[in-house]
Amino acid sequence: MKNSSINKITVILTRIIEISHIVAAILMAAAGICAAFAPGFTKYFIDIDSLAKEKVIEIYGFEAVLNIGPEGINFSVFAIFAVGAVIIMLIMAMIFHNLYIIMKKTECHAYFSEDTIKRLRQTGILSMAIPAVGLIMSVFIRLIAGVEYAELSVNMDGVFMGLVVLCLTRFFIHGYELEKDMEGLL
């Protein structure tokens, strides 16, 4: 398989993943609105009729516990979780949008450009923002609904991945500067 074939497949996949995160964010926003204003419709988004006493919901390391008791579910927990999930999914959509643009530019062999460097830096920062959003939303759930509804743990994968991308950005900056120097010599 040629390098250009892999690039084309990657361009298509990043676009599909970006769009799927946007659609998921829209659906989660609808679920959160239902949980806040019409809890009866929440059953279309999450299985609340099961016999379990609690249900753990999670997205990219951000998790909350829906305790199912005699009074039902605390829908404020689900509504707050939905806000955090929407933010996280939109951040992921932005990450894949940046990757899509970077891959489109590499089709034209524009590897070391200011735009690529800017998008790589944004991708690193956005990757590190995901665990931060999860932590902040977990604190909100704990403050509003109680300690038993939110697990205060941070999945550090996003932080580590963001640091790796930011380190790689330094190499792209160096490549960009070398490329600029070479153009000045010609």
mmCIF file of C-alpha atoms in Angstrom:
data_model
loop_
_atom_site.group_PDB
_atom_site.id
_atom_site.type_symbol
_atom_site.label_atom_id
_atom_site.label_comp_id
_atom_site.label_asym_id
_atom_site.label_seq_id
_atom_site.Cartn_x
_atom_site.Cartn_y
_atom_site.Cartn_z
ATOM 1 C CA MET A 1 0.000 0.000 0.000
ATOM 2 C CA LYS A 2 1.439 3.353 -0.979
ATOM 3 C CA ASN A 3 1.966 6.199 1.437
ATOM 4 C CA SER A 4 -0.667 8.265 -0.403
ATOM 5 C CA SER A 5 -3.235 5.479 0.091
ATOM 6 C CA ILE A 6 -2.605 5.464 3.821
ATOM 7 C CA ASN A 7 -2.896 9.260 3.841
ATOM 8 C CA LYS A 8 -6.245 9.132 1.997
ATOM 9 C CA ILE A 9 -7.600 6.495 4.376
ATOM 10 C CA THR A 10 -6.457 8.571 7.358
ATOM 11 C CA VAL A 11 -8.104 11.701 5.928
ATOM 12 C CA ILE A 12 -11.391 9.834 5.504
ATOM 13 C CA LEU A 13 -11.226 8.226 8.964
ATOM 14 C CA THR A 14 -10.422 11.473 10.771
ATOM 15 C CA ARG A 15 -13.384 13.157 9.073
ATOM 16 C CA ILE A 16 -15.731 10.270 9.970
ATOM 17 C CA ILE A 17 -14.566 10.267 13.595
ATOM 18 C CA GLU A 18 -14.914 14.065 13.797
ATOM 19 C CA ILE A 19 -18.492 13.952 12.491
ATOM 20 C CA SER A 20 -19.419 11.017 14.737
ATOM 21 C CA HIS A 21 -18.217 12.971 17.793
ATOM 22 C CA ILE A 22 -20.337 15.951 16.756
ATOM 23 C CA VAL A 23 -23.397 13.721 16.330
ATOM 24 C CA ALA A 24 -22.702 12.065 19.699
ATOM 25 C CA ALA A 25 -22.393 15.498 21.334
ATOM 26 C CA ILE A 26 -25.769 16.515 19.895
ATOM 27 C CA LEU A 27 -27.388 13.309 21.157
ATOM 28 C CA MET A 28 -25.831 13.725 24.592
ATOM 29 C CA ALA A 29 -27.047 17.335 24.721
ATOM 30 C CA ALA A 30 -30.553 16.076 23.956
ATOM 31 C CA ALA A 31 -30.200 13.444 26.703
ATOM 32 C CA GLY A 32 -29.042 16.088 29.181
ATOM 33 C CA ILE A 33 -31.941 18.375 28.316
ATOM 34 C CA CYS A 34 -34.329 15.465 28.795
ATOM 35 C CA ALA A 35 -32.749 14.629 32.150
ATOM 36 C CA ALA A 36 -33.075 18.232 33.316
ATOM 37 C CA PHE A 37 -36.532 19.071 32.018
ATOM 38 C CA ALA A 38 -38.339 15.840 31.044
ATOM 39 C CA PRO A 39 -36.791 12.913 32.959
ATOM 40 C CA GLY A 40 -39.329 10.484 31.543
ATOM 41 C CA PHE A 41 -37.717 10.730 28.123
ATOM 42 C CA THR A 42 -34.268 9.880 29.471
ATOM 43 C CA LYS A 43 -35.126 6.190 29.096
ATOM 44 C CA TYR A 44 -34.560 6.607 25.349
ATOM 45 C CA PHE A 45 -30.904 7.477 25.971
ATOM 46 C CA ILE A 46 -29.952 5.192 28.872
ATOM 47 C CA ASP A 47 -31.336 1.915 30.197
ATOM 48 C CA ILE A 48 -32.805 2.908 33.569
ATOM 49 C CA ASP A 49 -35.262 0.039 33.844
ATOM 50 C CA SER A 50 -32.644 -2.570 34.705
ATOM 51 C CA LEU A 51 -32.596 -4.225 38.100
ATOM 52 C CA ALA A 52 -29.136 -2.897 39.015
ATOM 53 C CA LYS A 53 -28.905 -0.621 42.042
ATOM 54 C CA GLU A 54 -26.427 1.629 40.314
ATOM 55 C CA LYS A 55 -25.240 2.324 36.819
ATOM 56 C CA VAL A 56 -21.807 3.693 36.015
ATOM 57 C CA ILE A 57 -21.660 5.969 32.986
ATOM 58 C CA GLU A 58 -18.302 6.918 31.514
ATOM 59 C CA ILE A 59 -16.748 8.778 28.601
ATOM 60 C CA TYR A 60 -13.000 9.227 28.023
ATOM 61 C CA GLY A 61 -12.187 8.703 31.710
ATOM 62 C CA PHE A 62 -14.964 10.938 33.098
ATOM 63 C CA GLU A 63 -17.420 8.799 35.014
ATOM 64 C CA ALA A 64 -20.440 9.204 37.221
ATOM 65 C CA VAL A 65 -22.628 6.781 39.158
ATOM 66 C CA LEU A 66 -26.372 6.780 38.698
ATOM 67 C CA ASN A 67 -27.812 5.321 41.897
ATOM 68 C CA ILE A 68 -31.159 3.703 41.236
ATOM 69 C CA GLY A 69 -33.167 3.665 44.423
ATOM 70 C CA PRO A 70 -36.830 3.534 45.402
ATOM 71 C CA GLU A 71 -37.209 7.204 44.412
ATOM 72 C CA GLY A 72 -35.597 6.525 41.032
ATOM 73 C CA ILE A 73 -32.513 8.100 39.522
ATOM 74 C CA ASN A 74 -31.042 11.418 40.538
ATOM 75 C CA PHE A 75 -31.424 13.005 37.098
ATOM 76 C CA SER A 76 -29.374 16.048 38.069
ATOM 77 C CA VAL A 77 -26.307 13.767 38.068
ATOM 78 C CA PHE A 78 -27.096 12.625 34.546
ATOM 79 C CA ALA A 79 -27.728 16.220 33.406
ATOM 80 C CA ILE A 80 -24.366 17.396 34.789
ATOM 81 C CA PHE A 81 -22.661 14.336 33.302
ATOM 82 C CA ALA A 82 -24.244 15.182 29.954
ATOM 83 C CA VAL A 83 -22.798 18.713 30.059
ATOM 84 C CA GLY A 84 -19.319 17.310 30.683
ATOM 85 C CA ALA A 85 -19.774 14.623 28.027
ATOM 86 C CA VAL A 86 -20.848 17.203 25.433
ATOM 87 C CA ILE A 87 -17.791 19.335 26.179
ATOM 88 C CA ILE A 88 -15.473 16.312 25.988
ATOM 89 C CA MET A 89 -16.990 15.082 22.716
ATOM 90 C CA LEU A 90 -16.706 18.523 21.153
ATOM 91 C CA ILE A 91 -13.059 18.685 22.235
ATOM 92 C CA MET A 92 -12.499 15.290 20.608
ATOM 93 C CA ALA A 93 -14.228 16.546 17.447
ATOM 94 C CA MET A 94 -11.859 19.534 17.431
ATOM 95 C CA ILE A 95 -8.858 17.220 17.839
ATOM 96 C CA PHE A 96 -9.940 15.101 14.880
ATOM 97 C CA HIS A 97 -10.716 18.227 12.860
ATOM 98 C CA ASN A 98 -7.143 19.410 13.462
ATOM 99 C CA LEU A 99 -5.806 15.999 12.443
ATOM 100 C CA TYR A 100 -7.978 16.083 9.316
ATOM 101 C CA ILE A 101 -6.583 19.487 8.291
ATOM 102 C CA ILE A 102 -3.008 18.376 9.022
ATOM 103 C CA MET A 103 -3.438 15.225 6.938
ATOM 104 C CA LYS A 104 -5.005 17.209 4.073
ATOM 105 C CA LYS A 105 -1.993 19.539 4.082
ATOM 106 C CA THR A 106 0.444 16.638 4.001
ATOM 107 C CA GLU A 107 -1.150 15.507 0.731
ATOM 108 C CA CYS A 108 0.462 18.644 -0.745
ATOM 109 C CA HIS A 109 3.737 17.878 1.067
ATOM 110 C CA ALA A 110 3.336 20.918 3.336
ATOM 111 C CA TYR A 111 4.683 19.127 6.412
ATOM 112 C CA PHE A 112 6.382 22.039 8.097
ATOM 113 C CA SER A 113 4.041 25.017 7.974
ATOM 114 C CA GLU A 114 2.900 27.528 10.546
ATOM 115 C CA ASP A 115 -0.649 26.179 10.314
ATOM 116 C CA THR A 116 0.493 22.601 10.954
ATOM 117 C CA ILE A 117 2.496 23.724 13.980
ATOM 118 C CA LYS A 118 -0.461 25.717 15.317
ATOM 119 C CA ARG A 119 -2.835 22.769 14.865
ATOM 120 C CA LEU A 120 -0.414 20.327 16.490
ATOM 121 C CA ARG A 121 -0.041 22.648 19.477
ATOM 122 C CA GLN A 122 -3.851 22.983 19.723
ATOM 123 C CA THR A 123 -4.205 19.204 19.552
ATOM 124 C CA GLY A 124 -1.781 18.764 22.442
ATOM 125 C CA ILE A 125 -3.548 21.349 24.567
ATOM 126 C CA LEU A 126 -6.989 19.935 23.742
ATOM 127 C CA SER A 127 -5.800 16.430 24.661
ATOM 128 C CA MET A 128 -4.760 17.713 28.067
ATOM 129 C CA ALA A 129 -8.072 19.559 28.473
ATOM 130 C CA ILE A 130 -10.152 16.362 28.414
ATOM 131 C CA PRO A 131 -9.041 15.066 31.849
ATOM 132 C CA ALA A 132 -9.352 18.605 33.234
ATOM 133 C CA VAL A 133 -12.977 18.830 32.062
ATOM 134 C CA GLY A 134 -13.686 15.407 33.595
ATOM 135 C CA LEU A 135 -12.188 16.465 36.919
ATOM 136 C CA ILE A 136 -14.079 19.779 37.012
ATOM 137 C CA MET A 137 -17.391 18.126 36.132
ATOM 138 C CA SER A 138 -16.780 15.413 38.766
ATOM 139 C CA VAL A 139 -16.328 18.146 41.361
ATOM 140 C CA PHE A 140 -19.615 19.760 40.231
ATOM 141 C CA ILE A 141 -21.430 16.441 40.557
ATOM 142 C CA ARG A 142 -19.991 15.915 44.030
ATOM 143 C CA LEU A 143 -20.942 19.431 45.130
ATOM 144 C CA ILE A 144 -24.461 19.362 43.717
ATOM 145 C CA ALA A 145 -25.559 15.743 44.068
ATOM 146 C CA GLY A 146 -23.305 14.278 46.727
ATOM 147 C CA VAL A 147 -20.148 12.300 47.244
ATOM 148 C CA GLU A 148 -21.660 8.946 46.294
ATOM 149 C CA TYR A 149 -22.430 10.019 42.715
ATOM 150 C CA ALA A 150 -19.033 10.925 41.297
ATOM 151 C CA GLU A 151 -15.697 9.192 41.327
ATOM 152 C CA LEU A 152 -12.944 11.766 41.603
ATOM 153 C CA SER A 153 -10.275 10.160 39.494
ATOM 154 C CA VAL A 154 -8.395 11.524 36.548
ATOM 155 C CA ASN A 155 -7.459 9.430 33.555
ATOM 156 C CA MET A 156 -3.995 10.767 32.774
ATOM 157 C CA ASP A 157 -3.877 9.316 29.239
ATOM 158 C CA GLY A 158 -4.980 12.632 27.725
ATOM 159 C CA VAL A 159 -2.343 14.550 29.664
ATOM 160 C CA PHE A 160 0.407 12.182 28.574
ATOM 161 C CA MET A 161 -0.752 12.182 24.949
ATOM 162 C CA GLY A 162 -0.924 15.984 25.006
ATOM 163 C CA LEU A 163 2.630 16.180 26.321
ATOM 164 C CA VAL A 164 3.842 13.842 23.571
ATOM 165 C CA VAL A 165 2.124 15.962 20.905
ATOM 166 C CA LEU A 166 3.543 19.169 22.367
ATOM 167 C CA CYS A 167 7.028 17.628 22.327
ATOM 168 C CA LEU A 168 6.563 16.587 18.698
ATOM 169 C CA THR A 169 5.480 20.142 17.934
ATOM 170 C CA ARG A 170 8.978 21.286 18.891
ATOM 171 C CA PHE A 171 10.414 19.086 16.113
ATOM 172 C CA PHE A 172 7.950 20.549 13.622
ATOM 173 C CA ILE A 173 8.992 24.052 14.674
ATOM 174 C CA HIS A 174 12.634 23.108 14.103
ATOM 175 C CA GLY A 175 11.764 21.589 10.693
ATOM 176 C CA TYR A 176 9.845 24.731 9.751
ATOM 177 C CA GLU A 177 12.788 26.947 10.689
ATOM 178 C CA LEU A 178 15.217 24.744 8.720
ATOM 179 C CA GLU A 179 12.907 24.800 5.710
ATOM 180 C CA LYS A 180 12.693 28.611 5.912
ATOM 181 C CA ASP A 181 16.489 28.868 6.131
ATOM 182 C CA MET A 182 16.881 26.597 3.087
ATOM 183 C CA GLU A 183 14.493 28.780 1.046
ATOM 184 C CA GLY A 184 16.542 31.822 2.036
ATOM 185 C CA LEU A 185 19.705 30.187 0.714
ATOM 186 C CA LEU A 186 18.174 29.409 -2.690
#
